[in-house]
PDB file of C-alpha atoms in Angstrom:
ATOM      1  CA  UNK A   1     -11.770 -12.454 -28.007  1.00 43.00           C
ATOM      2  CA  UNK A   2      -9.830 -12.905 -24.817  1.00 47.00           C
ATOM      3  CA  UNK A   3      -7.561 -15.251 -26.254  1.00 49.00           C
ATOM      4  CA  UNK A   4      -6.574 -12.765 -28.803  1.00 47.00           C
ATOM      5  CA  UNK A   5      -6.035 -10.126 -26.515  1.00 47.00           C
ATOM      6  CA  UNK A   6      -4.013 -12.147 -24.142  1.00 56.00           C
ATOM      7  CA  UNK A   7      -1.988 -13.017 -27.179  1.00 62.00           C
ATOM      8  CA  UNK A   8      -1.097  -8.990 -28.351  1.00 66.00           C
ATOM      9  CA  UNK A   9      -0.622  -8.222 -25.054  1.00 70.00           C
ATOM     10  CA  UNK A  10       2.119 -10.564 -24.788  1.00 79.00           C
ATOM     11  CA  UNK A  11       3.544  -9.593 -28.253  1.00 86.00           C
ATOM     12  CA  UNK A  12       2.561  -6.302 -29.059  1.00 90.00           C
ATOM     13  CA  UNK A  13       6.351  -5.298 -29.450  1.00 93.00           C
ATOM     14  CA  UNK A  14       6.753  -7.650 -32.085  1.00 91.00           C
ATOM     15  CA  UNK A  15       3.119  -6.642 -34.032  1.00 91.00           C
ATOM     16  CA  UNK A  16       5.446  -2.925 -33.948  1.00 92.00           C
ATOM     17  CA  UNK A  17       8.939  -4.631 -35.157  1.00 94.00           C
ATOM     18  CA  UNK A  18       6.588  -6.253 -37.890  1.00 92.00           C
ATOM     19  CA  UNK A  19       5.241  -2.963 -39.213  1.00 93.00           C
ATOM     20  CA  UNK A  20       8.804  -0.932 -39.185  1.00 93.00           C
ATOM     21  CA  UNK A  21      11.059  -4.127 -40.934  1.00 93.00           C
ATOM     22  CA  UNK A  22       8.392  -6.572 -42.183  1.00 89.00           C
ATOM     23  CA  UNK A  23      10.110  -9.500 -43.655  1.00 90.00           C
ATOM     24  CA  UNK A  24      13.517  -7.953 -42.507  1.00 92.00           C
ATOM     25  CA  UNK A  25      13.711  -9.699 -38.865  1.00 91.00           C
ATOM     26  CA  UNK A  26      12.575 -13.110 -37.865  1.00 92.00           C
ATOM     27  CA  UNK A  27      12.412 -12.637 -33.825  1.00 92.00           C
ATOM     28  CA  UNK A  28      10.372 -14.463 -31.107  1.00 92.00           C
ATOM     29  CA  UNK A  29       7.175 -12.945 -30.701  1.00 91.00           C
ATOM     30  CA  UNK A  30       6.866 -12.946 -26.795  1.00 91.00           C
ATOM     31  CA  UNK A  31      10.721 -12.422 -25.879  1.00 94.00           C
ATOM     32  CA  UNK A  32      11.288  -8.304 -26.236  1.00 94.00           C
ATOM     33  CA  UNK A  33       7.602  -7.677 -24.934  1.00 93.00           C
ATOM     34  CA  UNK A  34       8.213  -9.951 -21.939  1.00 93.00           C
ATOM     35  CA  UNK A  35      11.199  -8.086 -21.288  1.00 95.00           C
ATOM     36  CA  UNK A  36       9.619  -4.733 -21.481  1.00 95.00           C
ATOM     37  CA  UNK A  37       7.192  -5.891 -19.203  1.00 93.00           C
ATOM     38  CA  UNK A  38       9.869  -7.242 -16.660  1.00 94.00           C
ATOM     39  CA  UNK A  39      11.781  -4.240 -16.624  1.00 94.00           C
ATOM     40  CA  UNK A  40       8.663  -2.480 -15.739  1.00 94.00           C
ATOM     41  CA  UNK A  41       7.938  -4.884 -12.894  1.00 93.00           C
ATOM     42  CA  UNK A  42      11.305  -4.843 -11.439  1.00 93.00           C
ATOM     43  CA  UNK A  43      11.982  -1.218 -11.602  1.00 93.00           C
ATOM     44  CA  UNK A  44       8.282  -0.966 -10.001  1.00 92.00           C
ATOM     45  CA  UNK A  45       9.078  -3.346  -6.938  1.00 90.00           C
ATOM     46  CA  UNK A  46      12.505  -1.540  -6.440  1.00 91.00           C
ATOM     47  CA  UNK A  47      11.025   1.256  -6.098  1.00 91.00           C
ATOM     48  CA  UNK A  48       8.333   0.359  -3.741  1.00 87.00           C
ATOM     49  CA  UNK A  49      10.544  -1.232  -1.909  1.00 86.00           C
ATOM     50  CA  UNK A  50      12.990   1.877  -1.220  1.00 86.00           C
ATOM     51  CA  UNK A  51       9.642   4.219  -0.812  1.00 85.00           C
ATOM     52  CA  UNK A  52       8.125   1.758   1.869  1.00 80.00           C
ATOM     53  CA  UNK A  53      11.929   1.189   3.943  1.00 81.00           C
ATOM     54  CA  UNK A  54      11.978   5.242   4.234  1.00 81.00           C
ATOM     55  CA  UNK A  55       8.628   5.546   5.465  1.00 76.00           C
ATOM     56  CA  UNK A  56       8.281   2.793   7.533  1.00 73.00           C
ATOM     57  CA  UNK A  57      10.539   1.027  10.068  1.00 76.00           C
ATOM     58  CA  UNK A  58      10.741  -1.912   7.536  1.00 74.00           C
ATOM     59  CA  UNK A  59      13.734  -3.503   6.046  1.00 76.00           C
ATOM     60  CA  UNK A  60      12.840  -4.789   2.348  1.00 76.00           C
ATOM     61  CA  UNK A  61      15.952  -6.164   0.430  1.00 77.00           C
ATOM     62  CA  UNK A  62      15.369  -3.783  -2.661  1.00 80.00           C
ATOM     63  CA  UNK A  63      18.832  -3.216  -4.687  1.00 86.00           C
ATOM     64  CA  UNK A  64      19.286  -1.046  -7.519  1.00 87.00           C
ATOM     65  CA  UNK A  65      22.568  -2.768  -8.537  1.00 90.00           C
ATOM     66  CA  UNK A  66      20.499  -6.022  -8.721  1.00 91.00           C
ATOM     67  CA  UNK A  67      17.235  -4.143 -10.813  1.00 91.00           C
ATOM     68  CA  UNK A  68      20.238  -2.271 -13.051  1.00 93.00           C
ATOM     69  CA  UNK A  69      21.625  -5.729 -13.312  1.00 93.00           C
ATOM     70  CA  UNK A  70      18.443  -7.321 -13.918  1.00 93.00           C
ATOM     71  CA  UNK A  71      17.604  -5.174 -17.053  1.00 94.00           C
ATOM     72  CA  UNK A  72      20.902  -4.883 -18.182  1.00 96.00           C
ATOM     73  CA  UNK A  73      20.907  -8.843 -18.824  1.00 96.00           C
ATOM     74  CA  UNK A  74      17.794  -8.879 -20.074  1.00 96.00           C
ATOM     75  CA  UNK A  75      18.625  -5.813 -22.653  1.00 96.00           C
ATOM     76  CA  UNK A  76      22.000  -8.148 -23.859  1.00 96.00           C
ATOM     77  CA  UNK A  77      19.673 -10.543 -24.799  1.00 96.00           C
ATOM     78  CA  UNK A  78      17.726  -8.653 -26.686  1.00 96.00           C
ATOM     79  CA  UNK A  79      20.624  -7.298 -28.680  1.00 96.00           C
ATOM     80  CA  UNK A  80      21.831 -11.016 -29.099  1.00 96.00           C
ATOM     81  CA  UNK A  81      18.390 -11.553 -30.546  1.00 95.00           C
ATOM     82  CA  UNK A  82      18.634  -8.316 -32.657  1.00 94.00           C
ATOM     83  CA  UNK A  83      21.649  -9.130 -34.272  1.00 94.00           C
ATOM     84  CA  UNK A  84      20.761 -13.194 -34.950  1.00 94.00           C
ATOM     85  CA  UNK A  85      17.351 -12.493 -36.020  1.00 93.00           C
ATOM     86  CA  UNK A  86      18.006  -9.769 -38.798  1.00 93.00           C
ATOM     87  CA  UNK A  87      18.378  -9.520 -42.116  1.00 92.00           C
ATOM     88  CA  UNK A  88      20.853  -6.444 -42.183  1.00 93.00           C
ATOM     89  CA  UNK A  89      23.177  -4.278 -39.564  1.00 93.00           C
ATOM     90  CA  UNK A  90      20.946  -1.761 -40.357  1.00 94.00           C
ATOM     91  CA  UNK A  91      18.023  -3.875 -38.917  1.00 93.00           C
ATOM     92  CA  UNK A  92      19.841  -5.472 -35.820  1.00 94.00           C
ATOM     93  CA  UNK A  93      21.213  -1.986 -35.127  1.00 95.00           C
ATOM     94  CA  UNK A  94      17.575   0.287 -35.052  1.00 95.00           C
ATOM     95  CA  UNK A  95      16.172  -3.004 -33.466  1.00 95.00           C
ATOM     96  CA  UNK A  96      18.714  -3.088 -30.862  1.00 95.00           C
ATOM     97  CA  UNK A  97      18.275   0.804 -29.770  1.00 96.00           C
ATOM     98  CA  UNK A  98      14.637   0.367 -30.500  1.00 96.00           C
ATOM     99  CA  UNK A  99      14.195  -2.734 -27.713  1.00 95.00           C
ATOM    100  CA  UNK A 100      16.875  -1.123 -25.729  1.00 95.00           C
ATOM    101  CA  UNK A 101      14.432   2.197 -25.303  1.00 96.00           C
ATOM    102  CA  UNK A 102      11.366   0.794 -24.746  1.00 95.00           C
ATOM    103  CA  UNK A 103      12.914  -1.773 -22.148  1.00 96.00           C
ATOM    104  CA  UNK A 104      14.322   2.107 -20.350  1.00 95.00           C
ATOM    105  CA  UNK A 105      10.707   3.874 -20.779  1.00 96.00           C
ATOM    106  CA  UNK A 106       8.934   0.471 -19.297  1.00 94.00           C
ATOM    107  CA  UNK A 107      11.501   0.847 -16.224  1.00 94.00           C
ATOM    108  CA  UNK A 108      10.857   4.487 -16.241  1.00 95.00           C
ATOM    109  CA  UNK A 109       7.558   4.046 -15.988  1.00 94.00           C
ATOM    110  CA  UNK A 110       7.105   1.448 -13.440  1.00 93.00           C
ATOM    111  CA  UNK A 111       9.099   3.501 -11.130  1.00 92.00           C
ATOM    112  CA  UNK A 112       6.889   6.387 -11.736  1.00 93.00           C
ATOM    113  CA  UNK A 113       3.386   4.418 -11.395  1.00 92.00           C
ATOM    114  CA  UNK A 114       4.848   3.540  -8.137  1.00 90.00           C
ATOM    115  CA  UNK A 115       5.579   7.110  -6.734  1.00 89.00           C
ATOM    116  CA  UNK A 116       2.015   7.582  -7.900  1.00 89.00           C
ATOM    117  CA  UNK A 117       0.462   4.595  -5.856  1.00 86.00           C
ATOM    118  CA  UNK A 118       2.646   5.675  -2.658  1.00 82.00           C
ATOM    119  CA  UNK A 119       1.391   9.389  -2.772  1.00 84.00           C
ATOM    120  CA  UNK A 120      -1.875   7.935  -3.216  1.00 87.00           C
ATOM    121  CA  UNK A 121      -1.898   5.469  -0.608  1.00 82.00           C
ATOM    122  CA  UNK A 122      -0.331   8.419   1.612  1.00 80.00           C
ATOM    123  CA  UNK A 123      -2.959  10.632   0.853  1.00 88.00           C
ATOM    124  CA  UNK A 124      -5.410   8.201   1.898  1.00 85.00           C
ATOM    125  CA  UNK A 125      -3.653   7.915   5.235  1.00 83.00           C
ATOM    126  CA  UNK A 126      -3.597  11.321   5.639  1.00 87.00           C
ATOM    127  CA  UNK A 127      -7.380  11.572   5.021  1.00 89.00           C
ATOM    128  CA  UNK A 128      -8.297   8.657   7.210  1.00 85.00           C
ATOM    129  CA  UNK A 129      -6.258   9.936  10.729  1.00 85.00           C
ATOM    130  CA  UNK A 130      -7.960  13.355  10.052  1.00 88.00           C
ATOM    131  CA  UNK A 131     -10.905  11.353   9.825  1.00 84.00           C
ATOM    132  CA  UNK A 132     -10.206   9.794  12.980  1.00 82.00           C
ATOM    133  CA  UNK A 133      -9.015  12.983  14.938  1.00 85.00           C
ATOM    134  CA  UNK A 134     -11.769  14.890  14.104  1.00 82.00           C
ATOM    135  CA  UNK A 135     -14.058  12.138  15.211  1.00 76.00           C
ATOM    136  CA  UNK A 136     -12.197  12.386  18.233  1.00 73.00           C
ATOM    137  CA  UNK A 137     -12.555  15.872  18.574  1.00 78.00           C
ATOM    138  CA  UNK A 138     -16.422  15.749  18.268  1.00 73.00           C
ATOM    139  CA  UNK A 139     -16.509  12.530  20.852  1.00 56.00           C
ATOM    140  CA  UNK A 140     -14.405  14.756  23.049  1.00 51.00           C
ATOM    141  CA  UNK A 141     -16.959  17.875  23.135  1.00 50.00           C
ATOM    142  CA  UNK A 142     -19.836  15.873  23.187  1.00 48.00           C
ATOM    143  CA  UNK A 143     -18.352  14.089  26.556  1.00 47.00           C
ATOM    144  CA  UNK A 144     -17.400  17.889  27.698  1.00 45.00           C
ATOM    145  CA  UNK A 145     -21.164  18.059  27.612  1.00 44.00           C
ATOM    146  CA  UNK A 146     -22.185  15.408  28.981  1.00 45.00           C
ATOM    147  CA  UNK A 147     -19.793  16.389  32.405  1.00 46.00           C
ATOM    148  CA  UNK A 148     -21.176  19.934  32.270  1.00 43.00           C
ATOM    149  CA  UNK A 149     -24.621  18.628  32.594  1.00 49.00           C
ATOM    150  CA  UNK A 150     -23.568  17.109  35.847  1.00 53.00           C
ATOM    151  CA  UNK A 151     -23.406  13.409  34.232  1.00 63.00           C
ATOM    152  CA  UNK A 152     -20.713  11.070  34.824  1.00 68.00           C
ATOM    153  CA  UNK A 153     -20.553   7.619  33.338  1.00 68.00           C
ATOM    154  CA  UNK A 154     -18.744   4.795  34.755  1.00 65.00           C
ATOM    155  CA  UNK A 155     -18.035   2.128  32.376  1.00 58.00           C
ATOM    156  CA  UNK A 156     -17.086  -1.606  33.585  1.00 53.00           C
ATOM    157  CA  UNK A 157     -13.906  -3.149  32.571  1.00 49.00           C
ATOM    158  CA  UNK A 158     -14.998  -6.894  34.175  1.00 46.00           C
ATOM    159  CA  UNK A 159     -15.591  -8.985  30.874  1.00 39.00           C
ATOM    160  CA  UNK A 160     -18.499 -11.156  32.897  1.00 38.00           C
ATOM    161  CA  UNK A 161     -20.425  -8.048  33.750  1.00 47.00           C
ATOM    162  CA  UNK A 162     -20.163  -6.639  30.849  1.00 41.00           C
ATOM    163  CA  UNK A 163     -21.570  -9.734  28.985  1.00 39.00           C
ATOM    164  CA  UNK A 164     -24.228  -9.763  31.271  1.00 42.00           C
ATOM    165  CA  UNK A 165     -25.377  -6.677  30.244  1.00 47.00           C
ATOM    166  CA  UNK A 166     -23.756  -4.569  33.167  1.00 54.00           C
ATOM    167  CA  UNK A 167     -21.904  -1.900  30.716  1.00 56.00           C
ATOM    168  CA  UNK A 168     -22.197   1.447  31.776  1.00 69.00           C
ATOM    169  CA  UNK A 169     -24.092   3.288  34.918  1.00 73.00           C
ATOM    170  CA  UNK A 170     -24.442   6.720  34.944  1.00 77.00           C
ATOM    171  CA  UNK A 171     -23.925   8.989  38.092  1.00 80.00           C
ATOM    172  CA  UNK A 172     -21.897  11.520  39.513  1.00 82.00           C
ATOM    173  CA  UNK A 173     -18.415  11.686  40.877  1.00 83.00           C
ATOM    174  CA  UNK A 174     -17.271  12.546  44.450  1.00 84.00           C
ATOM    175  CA  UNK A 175     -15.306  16.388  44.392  1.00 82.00           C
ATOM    176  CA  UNK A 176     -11.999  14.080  45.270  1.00 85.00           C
ATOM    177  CA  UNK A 177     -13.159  11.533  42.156  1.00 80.00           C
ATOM    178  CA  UNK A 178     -13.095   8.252  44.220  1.00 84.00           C
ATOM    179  CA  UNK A 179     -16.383   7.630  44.853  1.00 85.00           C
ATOM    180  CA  UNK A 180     -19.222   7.133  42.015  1.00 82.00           C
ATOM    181  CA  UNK A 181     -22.619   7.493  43.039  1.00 84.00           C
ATOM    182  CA  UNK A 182     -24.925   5.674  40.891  1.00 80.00           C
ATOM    183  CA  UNK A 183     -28.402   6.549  39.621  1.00 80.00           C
ATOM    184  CA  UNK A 184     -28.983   2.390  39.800  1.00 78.00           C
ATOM    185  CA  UNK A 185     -28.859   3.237  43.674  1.00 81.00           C
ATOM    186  CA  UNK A 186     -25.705   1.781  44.051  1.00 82.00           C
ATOM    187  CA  UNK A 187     -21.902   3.188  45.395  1.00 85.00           C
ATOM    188  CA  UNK A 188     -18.894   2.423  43.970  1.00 82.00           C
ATOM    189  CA  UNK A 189     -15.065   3.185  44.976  1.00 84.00           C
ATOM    190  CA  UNK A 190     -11.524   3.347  43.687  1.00 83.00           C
ATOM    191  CA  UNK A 191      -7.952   3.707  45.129  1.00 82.00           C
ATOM    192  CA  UNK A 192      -6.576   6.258  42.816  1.00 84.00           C
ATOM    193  CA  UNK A 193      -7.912   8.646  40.292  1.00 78.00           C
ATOM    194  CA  UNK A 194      -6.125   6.853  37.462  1.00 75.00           C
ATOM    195  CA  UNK A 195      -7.343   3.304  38.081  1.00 76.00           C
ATOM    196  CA  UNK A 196     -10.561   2.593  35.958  1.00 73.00           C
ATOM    197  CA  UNK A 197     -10.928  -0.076  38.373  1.00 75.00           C
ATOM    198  CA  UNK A 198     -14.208   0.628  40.221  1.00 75.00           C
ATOM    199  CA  UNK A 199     -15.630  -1.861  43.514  1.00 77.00           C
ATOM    200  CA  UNK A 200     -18.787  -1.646  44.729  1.00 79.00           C
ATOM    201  CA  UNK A 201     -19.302  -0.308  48.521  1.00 80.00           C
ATOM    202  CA  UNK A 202     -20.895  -3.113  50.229  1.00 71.00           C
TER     203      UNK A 202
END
């Protein structure tokens, strides 16, 4: 069963040629579907590419001269084919604008799947720093009651102490907030109020 899936899904342009002309054309079965499938892929990546270089400081080589010149090679070929592999000029004609379509749509609609993923992805971006602010927010006023409760903590920033299980010691700050008076029984000091680096008074 997987076998024959992997098969139509490889050739499912040519299972619709089949139906419409029949005996009429005598193309490869994989070519126009792989092309389809190509121009979906490179219209896709183009895309990406331009979405992610505007909203990031990134610099992705994405072209749309190369992807326009990319299925514009591949749809000649296809026309070639059209025109080799029919029966009429009626056939290689409908072929030809039918190939030529679907190879447009498949571009069309990678570019579009990838707006979708980026507005996606953004959302979920969007969502996740909320997430974090408001997580913030509530860390924030629970520490807002922790200091109106008269509690200070003072956390150490030595990595030996705090593998030795030394981590945090609660107290209360001097009015100047350069001294820490811990409820271990212990003093500790700083130089300035915006060092975190804390010594304890001998």
């Amino acid at each position: 069963m997987k076998k024959i899936f992997s098969i139509k899904a490889v050739s499912f342009f040519h299972i619709i040629e089949k139906n419409i002309w029949e005996d009429r054309i005598h193309t490869n079965p994989y070519f126009a579907t792989v092309s389809i499938l190509i121009s979906t892929i490179v219209a896709a990546l183009t895309t990406a590419g331009h979405i992610i270089n505007n909203t990031f400081p990134t610099d992705i080589q994405c072209s749309w001269y190369i992807a326009m010149s990319i299925l514009l090679f591949i749809m000649v070929l296809n026309v070639l084919e059209s025109v080799l592999a029919s029966e009429d000029a009626k056939t290689a004609t409908l072929r030809s604008l039918l190939v030529s379509g679907c190879m447009l749509l498949g571009a069309l609609v990678g570019a579009i799947t990838s707006i979708v993923i980026a507005v996606i992805i953004a959302i979920v971006i969007i969502i996740f720093v909320i997430s974090v602010l408001f997580h913030a927010l509530l860390g924030g006023g629970s520490s807002s009651s922790r200091r109106n409760d008269g509690k200070d903590e003072l956390e150490t920033t030595d990595l030996i102490e705090f593998m030795a299980g030394g981590g945090k010691v609660t107290g209360r700050k001097s009015a100047d907030g350069l001294t820490f008076y811990g409820d271990n029984g212990k003093t500790y000091d700083r130089e300035t109020t915006s060092s975190k680096d804390w010594y304890e008074r001998s």
